[in-house]
Tab-separated table of C-alpha atoms in Angstrom:
chain	number	residue	atom	x	y	z
A	692	MET	CA	0.124	0.090	-0.162
A	693	SER	CA	1.590	3.038	-0.736
A	694	LYS	CA	1.859	6.482	1.288
A	695	ASN	CA	-0.468	8.128	-1.057
A	696	ARG	CA	-3.424	5.608	-0.822
A	697	PRO	CA	-4.194	4.581	2.980
A	698	GLU	CA	-5.441	1.425	4.142
A	699	LEU	CA	-8.912	1.378	5.179
A	700	PRO	CA	-10.217	-0.953	8.261
A	701	GLY	CA	-12.660	-2.984	5.319
A	702	GLY	CA	-9.181	-3.543	3.558
A	703	GLY	CA	-9.755	-0.818	0.859
A	704	SER	CA	-8.351	2.769	0.110
A	705	LEU	CA	-8.811	5.827	-0.972
A	706	PRO	CA	-7.700	7.631	-3.777
A	707	SER	CA	-4.396	9.465	-4.003
A	708	VAL	CA	-5.024	13.028	-3.357
A	709	PRO	CA	-3.062	15.937	-2.666
A	710	ARG	CA	-1.377	16.374	0.420
A	711	THR	CA	-0.288	20.153	1.961
A	712	THR	CA	3.183	20.379	3.698
A	713	THR	CA	1.359	20.072	7.088
A	714	ASP	CA	0.585	16.337	6.053
A	715	ARG	CA	4.135	15.490	5.369
A	716	SER	CA	5.525	15.429	8.850
A	717	PRO	CA	7.478	12.126	9.997
A	718	GLN	CA	5.534	10.081	12.022
A	719	SER	CA	5.805	11.126	15.749
A	720	ALA	CA	5.650	9.485	19.220
A	721	PRO	CA	2.449	8.835	20.674
A	722	ASP	CA	1.194	11.750	22.807
A	723	PRO	CA	1.661	11.106	26.486
A	724	LYS	CA	-1.900	13.214	26.946
A	725	ARG	CA	-3.864	11.656	24.547
A	726	TRP	CA	-5.757	9.444	27.497
A	727	TRP	CA	-6.824	13.062	29.177
A	728	ALA	CA	-7.404	14.449	25.416
A	729	LEU	CA	-9.956	11.435	25.250
A	730	ALA	CA	-11.313	12.261	28.982
A	731	VAL	CA	-12.099	16.221	27.451
A	732	ILE	CA	-13.469	14.738	24.011
A	733	ALA	CA	-15.777	12.041	25.946
A	734	LEU	CA	-17.140	14.903	28.128
A	735	ALA	CA	-18.226	17.108	25.041
A	736	GLN	CA	-19.607	14.075	22.954
A	737	LEU	CA	-21.711	12.910	26.645
A	738	MET	CA	-22.863	16.784	26.486
A	739	VAL	CA	-24.344	16.670	22.830
A	740	ILE	CA	-25.500	13.050	23.454
A	741	LEU	CA	-27.657	13.964	26.406
A	742	ASP	CA	-28.888	17.021	25.014
A	743	GLY	CA	-30.681	14.720	22.537
A	744	THR	CA	-32.763	12.980	25.351
A	745	ILE	CA	-32.445	14.900	27.933
A	746	VAL	CA	-35.028	17.431	27.488
A	747	ASN	CA	-37.987	14.953	26.629
A	748	ILE	CA	-39.163	13.986	30.098
A	749	ALA	CA	-38.545	17.308	31.106
A	750	LEU	CA	-40.809	18.736	28.330
A	751	PRO	CA	-43.942	18.311	30.119
A	752	SER	CA	-43.072	20.558	33.157
A	753	ALA	CA	-41.576	23.148	30.208
A	754	GLN	CA	-44.585	22.963	28.544
A	755	HIS	CA	-46.973	23.885	31.560
A	756	ALA	CA	-44.445	26.349	33.073
A	757	LEU	CA	-44.306	28.443	29.649
A	758	GLY	CA	-47.554	28.029	28.138
A	759	MET	CA	-46.652	26.471	25.326
A	760	SER	CA	-49.508	25.083	23.274
A	761	ASP	CA	-49.578	21.699	22.142
A	762	GLY	CA	-48.693	22.091	18.642
A	763	ASP	CA	-45.865	24.037	19.516
A	764	ARG	CA	-43.974	22.016	21.942
A	765	GLN	CA	-42.659	19.860	19.265
A	766	TRP	CA	-40.180	22.802	18.419
A	767	VAL	CA	-38.061	22.432	21.767
A	768	ILE	CA	-36.817	19.246	20.289
A	769	THR	CA	-37.344	20.160	16.613
A	770	ALA	CA	-35.416	23.416	16.839
A	771	TYR	CA	-32.279	21.652	18.060
A	772	THR	CA	-32.339	18.747	15.495
A	773	LEU	CA	-32.871	21.031	12.727
A	774	ALA	CA	-30.351	23.209	13.455
A	775	PHE	CA	-27.639	20.288	14.947
A	776	GLY	CA	-28.386	18.206	11.344
A	777	GLY	CA	-28.620	20.498	9.064
A	778	LEU	CA	-25.281	22.515	9.848
A	779	LEU	CA	-23.051	19.408	10.450
A	780	LEU	CA	-21.255	19.442	7.483
A	781	LEU	CA	-20.908	23.188	7.620
A	782	GLY	CA	-19.688	22.683	10.959
A	783	GLY	CA	-16.918	19.783	9.527
A	784	ARG	CA	-15.404	21.901	7.236
A	785	ILE	CA	-15.045	24.816	9.460
A	786	ALA	CA	-12.969	22.822	11.673
A	787	ASP	CA	-10.760	21.491	8.573
A	788	LEU	CA	-10.230	25.634	7.835
A	789	VAL	CA	-10.330	26.878	11.208
A	790	GLY	CA	-8.671	24.322	13.061
A	791	ARG	CA	-10.311	21.339	15.049
A	792	LYS	CA	-8.943	22.523	18.499
A	793	ARG	CA	-10.147	25.879	18.192
A	794	THR	CA	-13.615	25.207	16.699
A	795	PHE	CA	-13.995	22.712	19.570
A	796	VAL	CA	-13.149	25.180	21.995
A	797	ILE	CA	-16.153	27.639	20.468
A	798	GLY	CA	-18.595	25.137	20.179
A	799	LEU	CA	-18.198	23.962	23.876
A	800	ALA	CA	-18.346	27.781	24.991
A	801	GLY	CA	-21.462	28.502	22.619
A	802	PHE	CA	-23.076	25.144	23.503
A	803	ALA	CA	-22.971	26.123	27.306
A	804	ALA	CA	-23.869	29.464	26.622
A	805	ALA	CA	-26.754	28.829	24.680
A	806	SER	CA	-28.090	26.118	27.391
A	807	ALA	CA	-27.716	28.574	30.147
A	808	LEU	CA	-30.258	30.755	27.972
A	809	GLY	CA	-32.185	28.330	27.519
A	810	GLY	CA	-32.417	27.261	31.201
A	811	ALA	CA	-33.205	31.244	32.060
A	812	ALA	CA	-36.099	31.237	29.270
A	813	THR	CA	-39.156	33.452	30.141
A	814	GLY	CA	-41.455	32.235	27.318
A	815	PRO	CA	-41.549	29.582	24.589
A	816	GLY	CA	-39.942	31.677	21.981
A	817	MET	CA	-36.699	32.276	23.976
A	818	LEU	CA	-36.405	28.532	24.923
A	819	PHE	CA	-36.957	27.543	20.887
A	820	ALA	CA	-34.265	30.183	20.227
A	821	ALA	CA	-31.927	28.654	23.006
A	822	ARG	CA	-32.248	25.093	21.609
A	823	ALA	CA	-31.605	26.212	17.809
A	824	LEU	CA	-28.465	27.998	19.215
A	825	GLN	CA	-27.594	24.693	21.055
A	826	GLY	CA	-27.966	22.869	17.697
A	827	ALA	CA	-25.958	25.048	15.592
A	828	PHE	CA	-23.111	24.974	18.416
A	829	ALA	CA	-23.202	21.365	18.798
A	830	ALA	CA	-22.803	21.171	14.982
A	831	LEU	CA	-19.464	22.759	15.300
A	832	LEU	CA	-18.652	20.613	18.374
A	833	ALA	CA	-19.051	17.113	17.299
A	834	PRO	CA	-17.262	16.687	14.299
A	835	SER	CA	-14.412	18.683	15.632
A	836	ALA	CA	-14.428	16.458	18.884
A	837	LEU	CA	-14.703	12.932	16.685
A	838	SER	CA	-12.049	14.373	14.093
A	839	LEU	CA	-9.761	14.962	16.948
A	840	LEU	CA	-10.193	11.747	17.965
A	841	THR	CA	-9.522	10.352	14.705
A	842	THR	CA	-5.983	12.058	14.442
A	843	THR	CA	-5.145	11.556	18.502
A	844	PHE	CA	-5.241	7.422	18.328
A	845	THR	CA	-3.236	6.140	15.527
A	846	ASP	CA	-2.216	2.747	16.864
A	847	PRO	CA	-4.698	-0.080	16.095
A	848	LYS	CA	-5.368	-1.444	19.606
A	849	GLU	CA	-5.451	2.154	21.143
A	850	ARG	CA	-7.809	3.116	18.437
A	851	ALA	CA	-9.857	0.565	19.066
A	852	ARG	CA	-9.980	1.525	22.685
A	853	ALA	CA	-10.456	4.944	22.482
A	854	PHE	CA	-13.103	4.412	19.831
A	855	GLY	CA	-14.805	1.650	22.222
A	856	VAL	CA	-15.375	4.680	24.667
A	857	TYR	CA	-16.583	7.225	21.930
A	858	GLY	CA	-19.188	4.216	20.880
A	859	ALA	CA	-20.240	3.345	23.883
A	860	LEU	CA	-21.104	7.271	24.483
A	861	ALA	CA	-22.374	7.826	21.282
A	862	GLY	CA	-25.223	4.854	22.192
A	863	GLY	CA	-25.652	4.703	25.437
A	864	GLY	CA	-25.720	8.774	25.730
A	865	SER	CA	-29.383	8.873	24.890
A	866	ALA	CA	-30.594	6.365	27.370
A	867	VAL	CA	-28.258	7.942	30.023
A	868	GLY	CA	-30.259	11.687	28.872
A	869	LEU	CA	-33.478	9.996	29.794
A	870	ILE	CA	-32.276	9.103	33.505
A	871	VAL	CA	-30.652	12.490	33.645
A	872	GLY	CA	-33.807	14.156	32.687
A	873	GLY	CA	-35.887	12.144	35.143
A	874	LEU	CA	-34.018	12.983	38.102
A	875	LEU	CA	-33.421	16.598	37.598
A	876	THR	CA	-37.283	17.027	36.710
A	877	GLU	CA	-38.879	15.221	39.755
A	878	TYR	CA	-36.059	16.608	42.405
A	879	LEU	CA	-35.221	20.197	40.830
A	880	ASN	CA	-37.229	21.556	37.984
A	881	TRP	CA	-37.097	21.040	34.433
A	882	ARG	CA	-34.520	24.056	33.791
A	883	TRP	CA	-31.947	22.008	35.242
A	884	SER	CA	-32.323	19.539	32.128
A	885	LEU	CA	-30.445	22.429	30.264
A	886	TYR	CA	-28.366	23.945	33.076
A	887	VAL	CA	-26.795	20.529	33.543
A	888	ASN	CA	-24.589	21.080	30.190
A	889	VAL	CA	-22.962	24.468	31.798
A	890	PRO	CA	-20.611	22.494	34.495
A	891	ILE	CA	-19.840	19.495	31.918
A	892	ALA	CA	-18.483	22.223	28.904
A	893	LEU	CA	-16.661	24.339	31.712
A	894	ALA	CA	-14.646	20.932	32.827
A	895	ALA	CA	-13.988	20.153	29.227
A	896	LEU	CA	-12.953	23.796	28.563
A	897	LEU	CA	-10.422	23.565	31.205
A	898	GLY	CA	-8.824	20.709	29.643
A	899	ALA	CA	-8.961	21.330	26.381
A	900	PRO	CA	-5.821	23.860	25.995
A	901	ALA	CA	-4.111	21.887	27.820
A	902	PHE	CA	-4.828	18.260	26.853
A	903	LEU	CA	-6.032	18.375	23.118
A	904	ARG	CA	-3.311	18.695	20.433
A	905	ASP	CA	-4.042	20.009	16.725
A	906	ARG	CA	-2.439	20.550	13.308
A	907	SER	CA	-2.344	24.243	12.434
A	908	ALA	CA	-5.480	25.554	10.461
A	909	ARG	CA	-5.367	24.404	6.483
A	910	PRO	CA	-4.020	27.192	4.830
A	911	GLY	CA	-5.116	28.790	1.406
A	912	GLY	CA	-8.490	26.937	2.456
A	913	HIS	CA	-12.173	28.300	1.011
A	914	LEU	CA	-15.585	28.080	2.729
A	915	ASP	CA	-17.449	26.427	-0.163
A	916	VAL	CA	-20.649	28.804	0.069
A	917	PRO	CA	-22.765	27.609	-2.483
A	918	GLY	CA	-22.143	24.072	-1.417
A	919	ALA	CA	-23.476	25.232	2.324
A	920	LEU	CA	-26.729	26.627	1.374
A	921	LEU	CA	-27.290	23.405	-0.960
A	922	GLY	CA	-26.707	21.051	1.531
A	923	CYS	CA	-27.703	22.668	4.932
A	924	GLY	CA	-31.340	23.967	2.839
A	925	GLY	CA	-31.708	20.271	1.582
A	926	LEU	CA	-31.413	19.190	5.143
A	927	VAL	CA	-33.042	21.281	6.869
A	928	ALA	CA	-35.726	21.421	4.120
A	929	LEU	CA	-35.720	17.108	5.071
A	930	VAL	CA	-36.011	17.497	8.597
A	931	TYR	CA	-38.643	19.708	8.693
A	932	GLY	CA	-40.821	17.947	6.215
A	933	PHE	CA	-40.498	14.768	8.568
A	934	SER	CA	-41.354	16.891	11.402
A	935	GLU	CA	-44.463	17.934	10.070
A	936	ALA	CA	-45.676	14.721	8.509
A	937	GLU	CA	-47.167	13.643	11.750
A	938	PRO	CA	-49.604	16.351	12.467
A	939	LEU	CA	-50.390	17.684	8.772
A	940	GLY	CA	-50.134	14.307	7.278
A	941	TRP	CA	-47.807	12.746	4.068
A	942	THR	CA	-50.178	13.648	1.561
A	943	SER	CA	-50.094	17.439	3.215
A	944	PRO	CA	-48.922	19.797	-0.047
A	945	GLN	CA	-46.737	21.724	2.610
A	946	VAL	CA	-45.076	18.400	3.544
A	947	LEU	CA	-44.824	17.251	0.199
A	948	THR	CA	-43.124	20.389	-0.981
A	949	LEU	CA	-40.714	20.304	1.726
A	950	LEU	CA	-39.636	16.965	0.920
A	951	ALA	CA	-39.482	17.556	-2.920
A	952	ALA	CA	-37.325	20.926	-1.989
A	953	GLY	CA	-34.907	18.964	0.317
A	954	VAL	CA	-34.527	15.910	-2.307
A	955	LEU	CA	-33.856	18.707	-5.147
A	956	LEU	CA	-31.433	20.826	-3.369
A	957	LEU	CA	-29.774	17.880	-1.889
A	958	ALA	CA	-29.494	16.730	-5.825
A	959	ALA	CA	-28.031	19.939	-6.638
A	960	PHE	CA	-25.558	19.753	-3.757
A	961	VAL	CA	-23.966	16.790	-5.018
A	962	TRP	CA	-23.601	17.935	-8.384
A	963	TRP	CA	-22.054	21.089	-7.389
A	964	GLN	CA	-19.614	18.789	-5.021
A	965	SER	CA	-18.800	17.104	-8.025
A	966	CYS	CA	-17.044	20.563	-9.847
A	967	ALA	CA	-16.427	23.016	-6.884
A	968	ALA	CA	-13.011	23.845	-6.587
A	969	SER	CA	-13.105	23.511	-2.860
A	970	PRO	CA	-15.917	21.458	-1.886
A	971	LEU	CA	-17.743	21.206	1.441
A	972	LEU	CA	-17.683	17.720	0.985
A	973	PRO	CA	-15.031	16.054	-1.114
A	974	LEU	CA	-17.139	13.189	-2.760
A	975	ARG	CA	-13.989	10.704	-2.501
A	976	ILE	CA	-14.939	10.551	1.132
A	977	VAL	CA	-18.059	8.748	0.545
A	978	LYS	CA	-17.214	6.962	-2.806
A	979	ASP	CA	-15.278	4.278	-1.016
A	980	ARG	CA	-17.334	1.278	-0.772
A	981	VAL	CA	-16.244	0.357	2.864
A	982	ARG	CA	-16.945	3.890	4.184
A	983	ALA	CA	-20.638	4.011	2.027
A	984	GLY	CA	-21.436	1.018	3.935
A	985	SER	CA	-20.669	2.099	7.044
A	986	LEU	CA	-22.495	5.382	6.516
A	987	ALA	CA	-25.342	3.495	5.650
A	988	THR	CA	-25.387	0.748	8.752
A	989	MET	CA	-25.090	3.593	11.153
A	990	GLY	CA	-28.063	5.229	9.141
A	991	LEU	CA	-30.091	2.323	9.498
A	992	ALA	CA	-29.269	1.336	12.775
A	993	THR	CA	-30.113	4.588	14.313
A	994	ILE	CA	-33.290	4.796	12.015
A	995	GLY	CA	-34.571	1.438	13.401
A	996	MET	CA	-33.177	2.385	17.110
A	997	PHE	CA	-34.808	5.503	18.382
A	998	GLY	CA	-37.988	4.444	18.372
A	999	VAL	CA	-37.358	2.512	21.349
A	1000	PHE	CA	-36.528	5.212	23.527
A	1001	LEU	CA	-39.725	6.938	22.378
A	1002	PHE	CA	-42.307	4.144	22.577
A	1003	LEU	CA	-40.943	2.631	26.023
A	1004	THR	CA	-40.964	5.848	27.745
A	1005	TYR	CA	-44.854	6.039	26.833
A	1006	TYR	CA	-45.212	2.710	27.531
A	1007	LEU	CA	-43.612	2.696	30.880
A	1008	GLN	CA	-45.278	5.811	32.082
A	1009	GLY	CA	-48.603	5.634	29.991
A	1010	VAL	CA	-49.491	1.922	30.576
A	1011	LEU	CA	-47.402	0.693	33.575
A	1012	GLY	CA	-47.412	3.986	35.516
A	1013	TYR	CA	-43.968	4.543	36.013
A	1014	PRO	CA	-42.865	7.976	37.450
A	1015	PRO	CA	-40.426	10.030	35.451
A	1016	VAL	CA	-37.466	8.592	37.843
A	1017	ARG	CA	-38.647	5.094	37.567
A	1018	THR	CA	-38.828	5.093	33.687
A	1019	GLY	CA	-35.093	6.649	33.625
A	1020	LEU	CA	-33.786	3.847	35.785
A	1021	ALA	CA	-35.408	1.535	33.634
A	1022	PHE	CA	-33.264	2.389	30.650
A	1023	VAL	CA	-29.909	1.531	32.490
A	1024	PRO	CA	-29.463	-2.004	30.897
A	1025	ILE	CA	-29.732	-1.036	27.488
A	1026	SER	CA	-26.809	1.744	28.540
A	1027	ALA	CA	-24.932	-0.953	30.324
A	1028	GLY	CA	-25.595	-3.296	27.052
A	1029	ILE	CA	-24.020	-0.642	25.059
A	1030	VAL	CA	-21.144	0.163	27.145
A	1031	ILE	CA	-20.261	-3.437	27.632
A	1032	GLY	CA	-20.622	-4.367	23.875
A	1033	ALA	CA	-18.457	-1.356	22.682
A	1034	THR	CA	-15.513	-1.484	25.182
A	1035	GLN	CA	-15.252	-5.054	26.591
A	1036	ILE	CA	-16.333	-6.738	23.387
A	1037	ALA	CA	-16.124	-5.116	20.098
A	1038	ALA	CA	-12.958	-2.831	21.266
A	1039	ARG	CA	-11.194	-6.360	21.896
A	1040	LEU	CA	-12.161	-8.195	18.704
A	1041	LEU	CA	-11.937	-5.429	16.309
A	1042	PRO	CA	-7.628	-5.540	16.001
A	1043	ARG	CA	-8.424	-9.403	14.863
A	1044	THR	CA	-11.815	-9.549	13.671
A	1045	ALA	CA	-13.563	-8.158	10.522
A	1046	PRO	CA	-15.293	-5.580	11.320
A	1047	ARG	CA	-18.479	-6.421	9.053
A	1048	ILE	CA	-18.680	-9.306	11.446
A	1049	LEU	CA	-19.241	-7.245	14.667
A	1050	MET	CA	-21.632	-4.751	12.838
A	1051	SER	CA	-24.067	-7.747	11.441
A	1052	SER	CA	-23.817	-9.600	14.563
A	1053	GLY	CA	-24.776	-6.598	16.357
A	1054	MET	CA	-27.507	-5.794	14.257
A	1055	VAL	CA	-29.034	-9.541	14.413
A	1056	LEU	CA	-28.841	-9.355	18.119
A	1057	ALA	CA	-30.441	-5.841	18.261
A	1058	ALA	CA	-33.119	-7.159	15.787
A	1059	ILE	CA	-33.812	-9.909	18.018
A	1060	GLY	CA	-34.393	-7.702	20.882
A	1061	MET	CA	-36.695	-5.475	18.726
A	1062	VAL	CA	-38.959	-8.935	18.110
A	1063	LEU	CA	-38.952	-9.225	21.938
A	1064	LEU	CA	-40.393	-5.654	22.574
A	1065	SER	CA	-43.159	-6.423	19.816
A	1066	THR	CA	-44.569	-8.853	22.092
A	1067	LEU	CA	-45.571	-6.770	24.830
A	1068	THR	CA	-48.576	-6.373	26.170
A	1069	VAL	CA	-50.329	-4.246	28.795
A	1070	ARG	CA	-49.834	-6.727	31.472
A	1071	ALA	CA	-46.118	-7.590	30.866
A	1072	GLN	CA	-43.657	-7.350	33.416
A	1073	TYR	CA	-40.433	-5.486	33.289
A	1074	VAL	CA	-37.975	-8.040	34.709
A	1075	SER	CA	-39.411	-10.986	32.705
A	1076	HIS	CA	-40.546	-9.095	29.366
A	1077	VAL	CA	-38.841	-5.612	28.981
A	1078	LEU	CA	-35.375	-6.405	30.424
A	1079	PRO	CA	-34.087	-8.897	28.030
A	1080	ALA	CA	-34.901	-6.932	24.990
A	1081	LEU	CA	-32.713	-4.283	26.583
A	1082	LEU	CA	-29.969	-6.193	27.156
A	1083	LEU	CA	-29.900	-7.908	23.936
A	1084	LEU	CA	-30.573	-4.160	22.429
A	1085	GLY	CA	-27.672	-2.447	24.177
A	1086	LEU	CA	-25.007	-5.338	23.544
A	1087	GLY	CA	-26.413	-5.279	19.598
A	1088	MET	CA	-25.551	-1.507	19.438
A	1089	GLY	CA	-22.577	-1.638	21.303
A	1090	LEU	CA	-21.112	-4.148	18.827
A	1091	THR	CA	-22.430	-1.910	15.858
A	1092	PHE	CA	-21.037	1.592	17.041
A	1093	MET	CA	-17.798	1.057	17.700
A	1094	PRO	CA	-16.465	-0.659	14.297
A	1095	VAL	CA	-19.010	1.572	12.384
A	1096	TYR	CA	-17.195	4.859	13.941
A	1097	ALA	CA	-13.415	3.327	13.788
A	1098	THR	CA	-14.211	2.386	10.055
A	1099	ALA	CA	-15.901	5.229	8.908
A	1100	THR	CA	-13.071	7.683	9.869
A	1101	ALA	CA	-10.167	5.430	9.024
A	1102	GLY	CA	-7.822	6.457	6.130
A	1103	VAL	CA	-9.405	10.035	5.849
A	1104	PRO	CA	-6.458	12.404	4.715
A	1105	ALA	CA	-5.594	14.862	7.843
A	1106	GLN	CA	-7.266	18.055	6.106
A	1107	ASP	CA	-10.782	16.003	5.684
A	1108	ALA	CA	-11.265	14.664	8.734
A	1109	GLY	CA	-13.386	17.103	10.135
A	1110	VAL	CA	-16.188	17.221	7.232
A	1111	ALA	CA	-15.557	13.029	7.152
A	1112	SER	CA	-16.419	13.166	10.952
A	1113	ALA	CA	-19.427	15.317	10.020
A	1114	VAL	CA	-20.587	13.115	7.708
A	1115	LEU	CA	-20.605	10.293	10.212
A	1116	ASN	CA	-22.723	12.785	12.647
A	1117	THR	CA	-25.047	13.977	9.792
A	1118	VAL	CA	-26.203	10.144	8.946
A	1119	GLN	CA	-26.704	9.475	12.452
A	1120	GLN	CA	-28.826	12.866	13.415
A	1121	MET	CA	-30.534	12.253	9.676
A	1122	GLY	CA	-31.455	8.668	10.959
A	1123	ALA	CA	-32.115	9.386	14.091
A	1124	SER	CA	-35.033	11.933	12.972
A	1125	LEU	CA	-36.403	10.119	10.240
A	1126	GLY	CA	-36.815	7.081	12.041
A	1127	THR	CA	-38.452	9.078	14.992
A	1128	VAL	CA	-41.022	10.423	12.273
A	1129	LEU	CA	-41.582	7.067	10.468
A	1130	LEU	CA	-42.070	4.926	13.491
A	1131	ASN	CA	-43.950	7.211	15.194
A	1132	THR	CA	-46.335	7.737	12.101
A	1133	ILE	CA	-46.821	3.853	11.958
A	1134	ALA	CA	-47.108	3.427	15.692
A	1135	THR	CA	-50.238	6.591	15.599
A	1136	GLY	CA	-51.584	4.831	12.925
A	1137	ALA	CA	-51.698	1.461	14.261
A	1138	THR	CA	-53.434	2.484	17.472
A	1139	SER	CA	-56.041	4.372	15.957
A	1140	ARG	CA	-57.257	1.842	13.590
A	1141	TYR	CA	-57.171	-0.747	16.916
A	1142	VAL	CA	-58.831	1.771	19.021
A	1143	HIS	CA	-61.356	2.487	16.394
A	1144	SER	CA	-62.075	-1.115	15.654
A	1145	HIS	CA	-62.252	-1.664	19.189
A	1146	THR	CA	-64.297	1.315	20.701
A	1147	HIS	CA	-67.293	-0.652	20.920
A	1148	ASP	CA	-66.116	-4.064	22.096
A	1149	PRO	CA	-67.582	-5.337	25.421
A	1150	ALA	CA	-64.532	-7.754	25.925
A	1151	HIS	CA	-62.083	-4.593	26.161
A	1152	GLY	CA	-64.291	-1.804	27.847
A	1153	GLY	CA	-61.952	0.876	29.131
A	1154	THR	CA	-58.621	-0.887	28.535
A	1155	ALA	CA	-58.995	-0.810	24.279
A	1156	LEU	CA	-56.744	2.708	24.493
A	1157	HIS	CA	-53.797	1.313	26.342
A	1158	GLU	CA	-53.861	-2.231	23.843
A	1159	GLY	CA	-54.171	0.015	21.186
A	1160	MET	CA	-50.965	2.364	22.306
A	1161	VAL	CA	-49.122	-1.167	22.930
A	1162	HIS	CA	-50.508	-2.756	19.716
A	1163	GLY	CA	-49.086	0.276	17.706
A	1164	PHE	CA	-45.887	0.410	19.723
A	1165	SER	CA	-45.744	-3.860	18.622
A	1166	VAL	CA	-46.079	-2.754	14.951
A	1167	ALA	CA	-43.022	-0.163	15.026
A	1168	TYR	CA	-41.030	-2.638	16.912
A	1169	ARG	CA	-41.341	-5.273	14.206
A	1170	CYS	CA	-40.843	-2.414	11.540
A	1171	SER	CA	-37.352	-1.654	13.455
A	1172	ALA	CA	-36.556	-5.237	13.620
A	1173	GLY	CA	-36.794	-5.354	9.916
A	1174	VAL	CA	-34.779	-2.083	9.069
A	1175	LEU	CA	-31.807	-3.380	11.795
A	1176	LEU	CA	-31.749	-6.784	9.703
A	1177	LEU	CA	-31.507	-4.626	6.612
A	1178	ALA	CA	-28.381	-3.046	8.148
A	1179	ALA	CA	-27.126	-6.317	8.892
A	1180	LEU	CA	-27.501	-7.345	5.124
A	1181	VAL	CA	-25.731	-3.827	4.154
A	1182	ALA	CA	-23.034	-4.180	6.491
A	1183	GLY	CA	-22.061	-7.724	5.445
A	1184	LEU	CA	-22.335	-7.165	1.726
A	1185	THR	CA	-20.004	-3.887	1.547
A	1186	VAL	CA	-17.825	-4.090	4.382
A	1187	ARG	CA	-14.929	-6.258	3.356
A	1188	PRO	CA	-13.854	-8.956	5.520
A	1189	LYS	CA	-10.025	-7.838	5.943
A	1190	THR	CA	-8.598	-6.153	9.321
A	1191	PRO	CA	-5.814	-3.555	8.575
A	1192	LYS	CA	-2.441	-4.358	10.413
A	1193	ARG	CA	-1.469	-0.895	10.706
A	1194	ALA	CA	-3.476	2.092	10.948
A	1195	ARG	CA	-2.118	5.517	9.494
A	1196	ASP	CA	-0.496	7.786	11.712
A	1197	ASP	CA	-2.514	11.236	11.484
A	1198	THR	CA	-0.726	12.268	14.626
A	1199	PRO	CA	-0.588	16.014	15.176
A	1200	ALA	CA	2.796	17.439	14.469
């Protein structure tokens, strides 16, 4: 393998690309502070992932306190996901042009300030604006964090351990957010679900100057403004369209217009990237079969997975009558399973096991967990029915996330590390948004049909609503299982069997 053709974890390679003088530095010794750097990066990643779910349990209290309508309350979630998903690619390219460490620090400081603003909100508009600002700064923070991790750890075994920690946080952070959100809401108030980000960000900011290393900003680079407008506009239109599909219906002219506009803008974005002098997304990053397969696996995994948190939260609280804290604690097994799967199993096996085997096996385990959840009833017991499914889901996701993160970001030229990380984060965010909307639409439709057909059935009496809710969740879980099995198939067919003996050294000079 030549120096200009870096090897990928799947056994493939990237095409030769021009290198700047800053990329020709000789290999350097491992950074003695690299594990402290991992702690700083992990804190930032945990904060971003937590924020995706921590507000969910606090939302009813915030709605009551600020006088939000039922139609407007969705914007507490949607404002964040729109800004985050729509600006990730731009954030990744800014990290490459300005410098990843500098972008990381700016993202941390901005996220903390936006969180404090949201916690002090005096009305719905102020809270929506703060959540959008959180998403915008998260779009700077997430790709710079992942690319710093990629360039800090170059030894295969150490990289596997580092990505095991990162994958565990990426997969388990959402469930931890539900736990923390429940505790803060029940024992303090909903505002602390936002204020909690401030001390986490401050701790990471204190460690960043001392422990993070990075190359200087890319010289002579230019920001692709047309590409940013086309790509971000397309993603925002798609996410907004999907978010409006549930209240307005899939055949609504507004929804169809938004989705069509999103597709057209993204098609124009791809065309522009093929001819732009300094593209926002160099297409060579996504043309490699191994990387494309890893990205597709991540997208399908998040589409199939994110319905679990939404539906199981409503099942535990609405059907079984759990309070917020108990609901959050019920998700601990899935977090534990993800941590064990990522750090104790996948991280140990990846140096000597084909990534596609870990990915496919993980997706099959998660699909089995989904099938178990589809058998829940209104009288199911947590220990005997819910717990086994959550453990399987956690282990499966841990086995999948870790090799996906390691494979999708390996072998990328140093000047493209930020945008490559942003692509992975964008796929994950878009998969989560799309999966939540699609599965919720499926579940709601199935529930409505069930309740309508059983309303006058004496055998069901007053239990028709709860039984209909559980029936809708079961239909959605079966659809999730199908998506996860598709992810297993994609990983098995696209990610080549070989694992590299040596990782490319991208250690900062």
